[in-house]
Amino acid sequence: MTTAASPEPSAPVRSDFASDFLWGCATSSYQIEGAAREDGRVESIWDRFAATPGKVKDGSSGAIACDHYHRWPQDLDIGRDMGLNAYRFSIAWPRIFTGPGGQPNQKGLDFYSRLVDGMLERGLQPWATLYHWDLPQSLQDQGGWNNRATVDAYLAFVDAMTRCLGDRVQHWITHNEPWCTAIIGNFEGWHAPGLTDFKTALQVAHHVLLSHGKAVPLIRANVADAQVGIALSLHPVHAASAMPEDLAAAARHDGLRYRWFLDPLYGRGYPQATLEAIGDAAPVVLPGDLDAIAAPTDFLGVNYYFPETVQDDPGHAPLSARVLPPAPGTDTTFMGWEVAPQGLTELLLRIEQDYHPGPMYITENGSCYADQINADGEVDDVERRRYLMRHLQALATAIRAGAPVKGYFAWSLLDNFEWAEGYLKRFGLTHIDYATQQRRLKSSGKWYRGFLRGE
Ligand code: FCB
């Protein structure tokens, strides 16, 4: 990790970016809301997973989290006071469809309606993510995203939400990180629902992409001037060496990590080489699915955290390609993720070259460090501030080189429930004291505020 003694990068300034650039922070429902049993909310796959011993490192869950369900006015105030002009949040499906079929739950709709009004009152442009991993457990009990019927259930949810909020929310993200939903949740198994079957994972990925594609025209039908996109978790992928075996392994990994999602979204279908590599694990694709998935969108959301280095490893499931941990001495965060701002520049320029996706937004980027409250009651998170500064510089470099990026959402507004890591890992620009629910802006958040004010 870097130390406080590391030299400060020369600071980026707001005027390095267009005057209409969007500046936001991002959060997600299960990670911050709490109120897991309130106003009719039903169990999600994350409630079930977190209640399963050994799945979440500190044995915690999102049952209370940041209690944002009750404290949201204060949290939106933090965003406004930081000078943000946009805010990315997600909608908890289990608050909206609380029983088999039937009507949406009015209390759930009312919560998001109040939340959106609160954003608009504070000058925060709402960016709604429709699926950030909290599937109703009742749907998982019927196969979850592996079951094609979940696509229809999702569309009913999307219809309800866009009818409810479409007069005030123009920006819609259909899915957050389908790779994680599919591969981490259904093959690697360390996220909900915790399955470990590769074929299931690829069918899940297909149904998630299909639900995205089918949602696009539905959102447009319900929302005047809708702006619709998807947020992908993307990584530059490098080979561990120049040996042909490693180069081939990196290409196999990249085929699944990057092209498996981007190729069908931009009308190319699933990459042939990856289809051959996965063999029998290929998903069932019905006629018309690929056309649906390729529905034109208005933007691409890019979530960037770190690059990956890949080595050939015969037999390593699923593609005989292993992602190596960062080499000793590499600058890493408290997650063990490599700090590589130049990876953001590289990634954005590659996407632009490969797909010309139109406007791109950084829908997540951020870092985890072991924050401490000091004797003055402050969280002086020098490393996170530095991470933020360096990634904004890398972003400005990418834009100057031709990547059409129109906004940046820092992950995250608040410390929160970091999935399998529970509350052991903090990503917020605002510190949460979970015992008291006190909010405390960290140095990184103060720096972002100063940057946005042009100080
Ligand atoms: C992303 C997730 C987000 C958060 C960050 C650290 O993959 O979308 O919810 O957990 O990682």
XYZ file of C-alpha atoms and ligand atoms in Angstrom:
466
model
C 0.000 0.000 0.000
C 1.081 3.580 -0.463
C 1.985 5.494 2.642
C 1.169 8.983 3.776
C 4.685 9.893 2.694
C 4.020 9.092 -0.981
C 4.167 12.260 -3.046
C 0.821 13.856 -3.840
C -0.068 13.701 -7.529
C -0.532 17.087 -9.127
C -4.177 17.785 -8.472
C -6.734 17.499 -11.266
C -9.114 20.447 -11.494
C -12.752 20.509 -12.464
C -12.049 22.686 -15.469
C -10.067 19.762 -16.952
C -13.552 18.386 -17.723
C -16.500 19.701 -19.729
C -18.753 22.169 -17.909
C -21.745 19.817 -18.296
C -19.823 16.796 -16.982
C -21.780 14.797 -14.405
C -20.247 14.404 -10.989
C -21.821 11.868 -8.721
C -21.457 9.182 -6.132
C -22.957 5.699 -6.367
C -24.588 3.363 -3.854
C -26.812 0.285 -4.009
C -29.960 -0.649 -2.140
C -28.906 -3.774 -0.235
C -25.587 -2.235 0.763
C -27.036 0.853 2.459
C -30.783 0.731 3.081
C -31.275 -1.689 5.969
C -34.964 -1.812 7.020
C -34.993 -5.349 5.698
C -38.372 -6.190 7.177
C -40.073 -2.859 6.785
C -43.051 -1.702 4.716
C -43.610 -5.133 3.231
C -40.086 -5.815 1.940
C -39.543 -9.549 1.411
C -36.425 -11.699 1.569
C -33.763 -11.264 -1.114
C -31.066 -13.717 -2.134
C -28.607 -11.606 -0.154
C -30.653 -11.910 3.048
C -30.655 -15.671 2.588
C -26.973 -15.873 1.648
C -25.875 -13.641 4.536
C -27.889 -15.773 6.961
C -26.000 -18.870 5.801
C -23.071 -19.455 8.172
C -19.644 -18.824 6.658
C -20.780 -16.842 3.621
C -20.127 -13.296 4.879
C -16.762 -12.885 6.582
C -17.944 -11.045 9.690
C -21.249 -12.920 9.849
C -23.143 -9.692 9.144
C -25.915 -8.795 6.709
C -27.572 -5.752 5.188
C -30.461 -5.937 7.681
C -29.512 -2.537 9.148
C -26.529 -1.418 7.050
C -26.415 2.425 6.976
C -30.113 2.666 7.893
C -30.420 4.770 4.765
C -34.102 3.803 4.505
C -34.700 6.180 7.415
C -31.705 8.506 7.130
C -31.825 9.213 3.401
C -32.497 12.976 3.771
C -29.228 13.322 5.676
C -27.401 11.199 3.101
C -28.704 13.220 0.182
C -27.685 16.363 2.061
C -24.136 14.970 2.188
C -24.204 14.522 -1.584
C -25.575 18.010 -2.161
C -23.071 19.589 0.236
C -20.263 17.776 -1.563
C -21.366 19.616 -4.683
C -22.555 16.583 -6.654
C -24.936 17.123 -9.545
C -25.924 13.452 -9.915
C -26.520 10.452 -7.704
C -26.632 6.778 -8.658
C -28.818 4.548 -6.465
C -30.492 1.175 -6.961
C -34.008 -0.065 -6.375
C -34.671 -3.077 -4.163
C -36.926 -5.380 -6.146
C -38.061 -7.155 -2.913
C -39.633 -3.884 -1.748
C -41.718 -3.692 -4.917
C -42.922 -7.212 -5.675
C -43.552 -8.727 -2.310
C -45.736 -11.687 -3.187
C -46.297 -14.098 -6.045
C -47.409 -12.042 -9.073
C -49.858 -9.330 -8.151
C -49.579 -5.605 -7.848
C -46.498 -3.617 -6.869
C -46.262 -2.723 -3.197
C -47.335 0.891 -2.811
C -45.142 1.470 0.236
C -42.097 0.375 -1.717
C -42.981 2.643 -4.625
C -43.582 5.522 -2.200
C -40.125 5.147 -0.677
C -38.362 5.522 -4.036
C -40.708 8.307 -5.011
C -39.747 10.273 -1.883
C -36.084 9.474 -2.455
C -36.186 10.757 -6.034
C -38.044 13.901 -4.981
C -35.339 14.399 -2.376
C -32.649 14.180 -5.069
C -34.401 16.657 -7.317
C -34.883 19.106 -4.441
C -31.132 18.979 -3.853
C -30.054 19.366 -7.464
C -28.973 15.734 -7.809
C -29.856 14.143 -11.144
C -31.224 10.684 -10.301
C -29.579 7.674 -11.955
C -31.608 4.597 -11.112
C -30.115 1.113 -11.303
C -32.870 -1.469 -11.640
C -30.890 -4.526 -10.582
C -27.944 -4.391 -8.228
C -28.060 -8.018 -7.091
C -30.966 -8.162 -4.618
C -33.210 -10.692 -6.376
C -36.325 -11.723 -4.419
C -35.576 -15.103 -2.841
C -38.971 -16.389 -4.037
C -37.707 -16.071 -7.621
C -34.447 -17.824 -6.751
C -36.550 -20.647 -5.339
C -37.882 -21.095 -8.885
C -34.384 -21.114 -10.397
C -33.541 -17.411 -10.273
C -31.869 -15.983 -13.361
C -31.257 -19.511 -14.630
C -35.013 -19.682 -15.240
C -36.132 -17.774 -18.320
C -39.350 -16.796 -16.508
C -37.269 -14.458 -14.323
C -36.825 -12.255 -17.404
C -40.588 -11.679 -17.454
C -40.689 -11.063 -13.708
C -37.919 -8.489 -14.136
C -39.826 -6.772 -16.936
C -42.894 -6.483 -14.677
C -40.652 -4.864 -12.059
C -39.096 -2.523 -14.637
C -42.553 -1.601 -15.900
C -43.760 -0.763 -12.387
C -40.691 1.330 -11.572
C -40.564 3.258 -14.813
C -44.274 4.032 -14.626
C -43.830 5.242 -11.060
C -40.667 7.306 -11.487
C -40.539 7.960 -15.228
C -41.906 11.489 -14.871
C -38.848 12.382 -12.771
C -36.083 9.898 -13.598
C -34.684 10.014 -17.093
C -31.509 7.934 -16.553
C -31.906 4.192 -16.137
C -29.290 1.473 -15.709
C -30.833 -1.928 -16.352
C -28.213 -4.048 -14.594
C -25.137 -3.612 -12.461
C -22.242 -5.883 -13.442
C -23.828 -8.944 -15.079
C -20.440 -10.711 -14.772
C -20.767 -10.626 -10.983
C -24.425 -11.672 -11.000
C -23.618 -14.603 -13.257
C -20.071 -15.751 -12.592
C -19.439 -14.786 -8.972
C -22.972 -15.697 -7.881
C -23.402 -18.926 -9.831
C -19.939 -20.309 -10.621
C -17.431 -18.945 -8.105
C -20.167 -19.054 -5.493
C -18.920 -16.416 -3.083
C -21.853 -14.116 -3.811
C -25.555 -14.915 -3.586
C -27.104 -17.267 -4.519
C -23.842 -19.132 -3.944
C -24.024 -21.718 -6.736
C -20.940 -23.278 -8.336
C -21.979 -24.444 -11.777
C -20.428 -22.901 -14.890
C -23.228 -23.832 -17.266
C -25.771 -22.295 -14.903
C -23.639 -19.155 -14.690
C -23.589 -18.735 -18.478
C -27.335 -19.295 -18.736
C -27.776 -16.693 -15.997
C -25.571 -14.269 -17.950
C -27.676 -14.850 -21.051
C -30.961 -14.249 -19.240
C -29.580 -11.129 -17.565
C -28.462 -9.754 -20.946
C -31.800 -10.721 -22.473
C -33.693 -8.977 -19.675
C -31.563 -5.892 -20.296
C -32.334 -5.916 -24.019
C -36.053 -6.415 -23.473
C -36.133 -3.699 -20.832
C -34.706 -1.058 -23.170
C -37.836 -0.539 -25.322
C -40.069 -0.908 -22.277
C -38.257 1.896 -20.474
C -38.451 4.058 -23.587
C -42.212 3.407 -23.792
C -42.747 4.540 -20.191
C -40.244 7.398 -19.908
C -40.156 10.455 -22.137
C -36.601 11.173 -23.344
C -35.291 8.130 -21.493
C -31.555 7.557 -21.354
C -30.941 3.828 -20.945
C -27.749 1.869 -20.456
C -26.102 -0.984 -18.588
C -23.162 -0.907 -16.150
C -20.444 -3.504 -16.740
C -17.479 -4.401 -14.545
C -14.533 -4.172 -16.912
C -10.813 -4.756 -16.491
C -7.840 -4.373 -18.782
C -6.537 -7.910 -19.192
C -2.814 -8.504 -19.599
C -0.855 -11.689 -20.202
C 1.560 -12.670 -17.428
C 4.359 -13.044 -20.002
C 5.009 -12.862 -23.738
C 4.921 -16.678 -23.936
C 2.332 -17.874 -26.464
C 0.582 -19.949 -23.767
C 0.045 -16.923 -21.525
C -1.054 -14.745 -24.427
C -3.611 -17.373 -25.403
C -4.809 -17.734 -21.802
C -5.240 -13.955 -21.501
C -7.263 -13.952 -24.714
C -9.497 -16.766 -23.401
C -10.069 -14.935 -20.147
C -10.739 -11.651 -21.926
C -13.217 -13.429 -24.201
C -15.363 -14.222 -21.194
C -14.647 -11.176 -19.041
C -15.031 -8.471 -21.679
C -16.214 -9.703 -25.067
C -18.847 -12.120 -23.740
C -20.840 -9.102 -22.564
C -19.844 -6.332 -24.949
C -20.012 -8.303 -28.209
C -23.706 -9.267 -27.894
C -24.659 -5.832 -26.509
C -23.179 -4.239 -29.625
C -24.733 -6.655 -32.093
C -21.968 -9.186 -32.673
C -23.428 -12.142 -30.795
C -21.304 -14.251 -28.470
C -17.628 -14.435 -29.481
C -16.987 -17.573 -31.517
C -13.647 -18.426 -29.904
C -15.198 -18.290 -26.437
C -18.157 -20.406 -27.541
C -15.680 -23.016 -28.744
C -13.669 -22.819 -25.529
C -16.692 -23.313 -23.275
C -18.179 -26.182 -25.319
C -21.173 -27.784 -23.584
C -21.478 -24.947 -21.093
C -22.853 -22.664 -23.815
C -26.227 -21.168 -22.904
C -29.511 -21.962 -24.610
C -30.154 -19.023 -26.942
C -33.591 -18.837 -28.552
C -34.282 -17.235 -31.929
C -34.560 -13.483 -31.511
C -32.591 -13.325 -28.246
C -29.461 -11.841 -29.782
C -31.459 -9.173 -31.607
C -33.179 -8.273 -28.345
C -29.875 -8.037 -26.454
C -28.477 -5.714 -29.114
C -31.186 -3.084 -28.561
C -29.470 0.280 -29.092
C -28.724 2.060 -25.822
C -27.935 5.660 -24.935
C -24.790 5.101 -22.906
C -22.437 2.488 -21.512
C -21.706 2.441 -17.782
C -18.151 1.391 -16.963
C -17.254 0.210 -13.467
C -13.479 0.215 -13.139
C -11.414 -0.947 -10.187
C -8.273 -2.814 -11.316
C -6.495 -4.594 -14.185
C -5.999 -8.347 -14.358
C -2.877 -10.330 -15.214
C -3.542 -13.798 -16.578
C -1.367 -16.901 -16.768
C -1.924 -20.140 -18.609
C -2.878 -22.821 -16.085
C -3.988 -26.075 -17.726
C -7.013 -27.477 -15.940
C -7.818 -24.305 -14.025
C -11.586 -24.007 -14.420
C -13.263 -22.860 -16.495
C -10.791 -21.848 -19.244
C -7.329 -22.968 -18.060
C -6.493 -19.338 -17.354
C -5.623 -18.040 -13.887
C -5.817 -14.424 -12.747
C -2.661 -13.810 -10.737
C -2.602 -11.845 -7.490
C -0.631 -8.586 -7.760
C 3.129 -9.179 -7.613
C 4.850 -8.416 -4.294
C 5.594 -4.708 -4.013
C 2.643 -3.683 -6.187
C 0.622 -0.740 -4.901
C -2.644 -2.318 -3.703
C -5.696 -1.269 -1.731
C -6.982 -2.959 1.430
C -8.981 -5.290 -0.876
C -5.672 -6.429 -2.361
C -6.654 -4.829 -5.677
C -3.899 -3.244 -7.742
C -3.960 0.556 -7.902
C -3.586 1.272 -11.617
C -5.070 4.563 -12.798
C -3.510 4.096 -16.240
C -5.689 0.982 -16.531
C -8.715 3.257 -16.650
C -7.259 5.203 -19.571
C -6.315 2.001 -21.363
C -9.718 0.413 -20.805
C -11.747 3.400 -21.994
C -9.699 3.825 -25.148
C -9.994 0.139 -25.925
C -13.791 0.141 -25.505
C -14.061 3.202 -27.714
C -11.915 1.588 -30.373
C -13.645 -1.805 -30.226
C -17.296 -0.762 -29.985
C -17.869 3.015 -30.331
C -20.560 2.725 -27.676
C -21.483 6.419 -27.720
C -21.414 8.295 -24.401
C -19.726 6.451 -21.559
C -20.056 7.121 -17.849
C -17.819 5.839 -15.106
C -20.641 4.387 -13.029
C -18.265 3.138 -10.299
C -14.652 3.679 -9.318
C -13.246 3.745 -5.836
C -10.991 2.205 -3.231
C -10.999 0.432 0.081
C -8.608 1.355 2.860
C -8.430 0.551 6.570
C -9.747 3.907 7.757
C -9.165 5.108 11.285
C -10.776 7.983 13.163
C -7.894 10.092 14.466
C -7.562 12.048 17.706
C -9.236 15.041 16.083
C -12.238 12.914 15.181
C -11.318 12.994 11.490
C -10.771 10.242 8.934
C -7.697 11.398 7.064
C -7.833 8.830 4.261
C -4.811 10.071 2.359
C -4.638 6.968 0.179
C -8.250 7.120 -0.964
C -7.899 10.809 -1.765
C -4.817 10.034 -3.786
C -6.581 7.168 -5.568
C -9.435 9.492 -6.500
C -7.117 12.226 -7.756
C -5.059 9.838 -9.849
C -8.095 8.187 -11.406
C -9.601 11.556 -12.315
C -6.326 12.461 -14.004
C -6.379 9.157 -15.885
C -9.965 9.869 -16.889
C -9.051 13.319 -18.199
C -6.242 11.714 -20.193
C -8.665 9.207 -21.735
C -11.111 11.959 -22.668
C -8.373 14.043 -24.282
C -7.372 10.959 -26.285
C -10.916 10.530 -27.591
C -12.963 8.485 -25.102
C -16.428 10.117 -24.958
C -16.892 9.972 -21.175
C -19.577 12.312 -19.866
C -19.668 11.662 -16.131
C -18.041 10.038 -13.113
C -19.670 8.370 -10.096
C -17.361 7.668 -7.170
C -17.982 4.437 -5.315
C -19.227 5.159 -2.763
C -21.081 7.991 -1.052
C -21.065 5.995 2.206
C -19.187 3.112 3.772
C -21.537 0.160 3.413
C -22.146 -3.590 3.452
C -19.429 -4.849 1.122
C -21.075 -8.150 0.177
C -18.997 -11.182 1.235
C -16.655 -8.861 3.163
C -19.482 -7.562 5.331
C -18.523 -4.370 7.163
C -14.811 -5.216 7.215
C -14.162 -3.200 4.069
C -14.880 0.504 3.647
C -15.173 2.294 0.301
C -17.020 5.447 1.347
C -16.124 9.091 0.931
C -18.212 9.331 4.094
C -17.381 7.246 7.159
C -20.187 5.411 8.933
C -19.929 4.581 12.617
C -22.166 1.508 12.568
C -22.753 1.630 16.340
C -24.220 5.140 16.254
C -24.949 5.611 12.530
C -22.945 8.833 12.683
C -21.836 10.115 9.276
C -18.421 11.792 8.969
C -17.029 13.161 5.712
C -13.537 11.753 5.140
C -10.606 13.747 3.737
C -11.309 12.151 0.347
C -14.875 13.481 0.440
C -13.619 16.912 1.448
C -11.129 16.840 -1.394
C -13.899 15.884 -3.878
C -15.999 18.770 -2.491
C -13.136 21.206 -2.984
C -12.498 19.878 -6.487
C -16.175 20.306 -7.378
C -16.211 23.841 -5.991
C -13.165 24.650 -8.063
C -11.070 25.330 -4.946
C -18.591 -3.477 -7.362
C -20.041 -3.484 -6.935
C -20.350 -2.565 -5.794
C -19.243 -2.551 -4.757
C -17.902 -2.331 -5.413
C -16.756 -2.264 -4.442
O -18.289 -4.661 -8.017
O -20.867 -3.134 -8.013
O -21.592 -2.913 -5.251
O -19.296 -3.692 -4.004
O -17.667 -3.359 -6.330
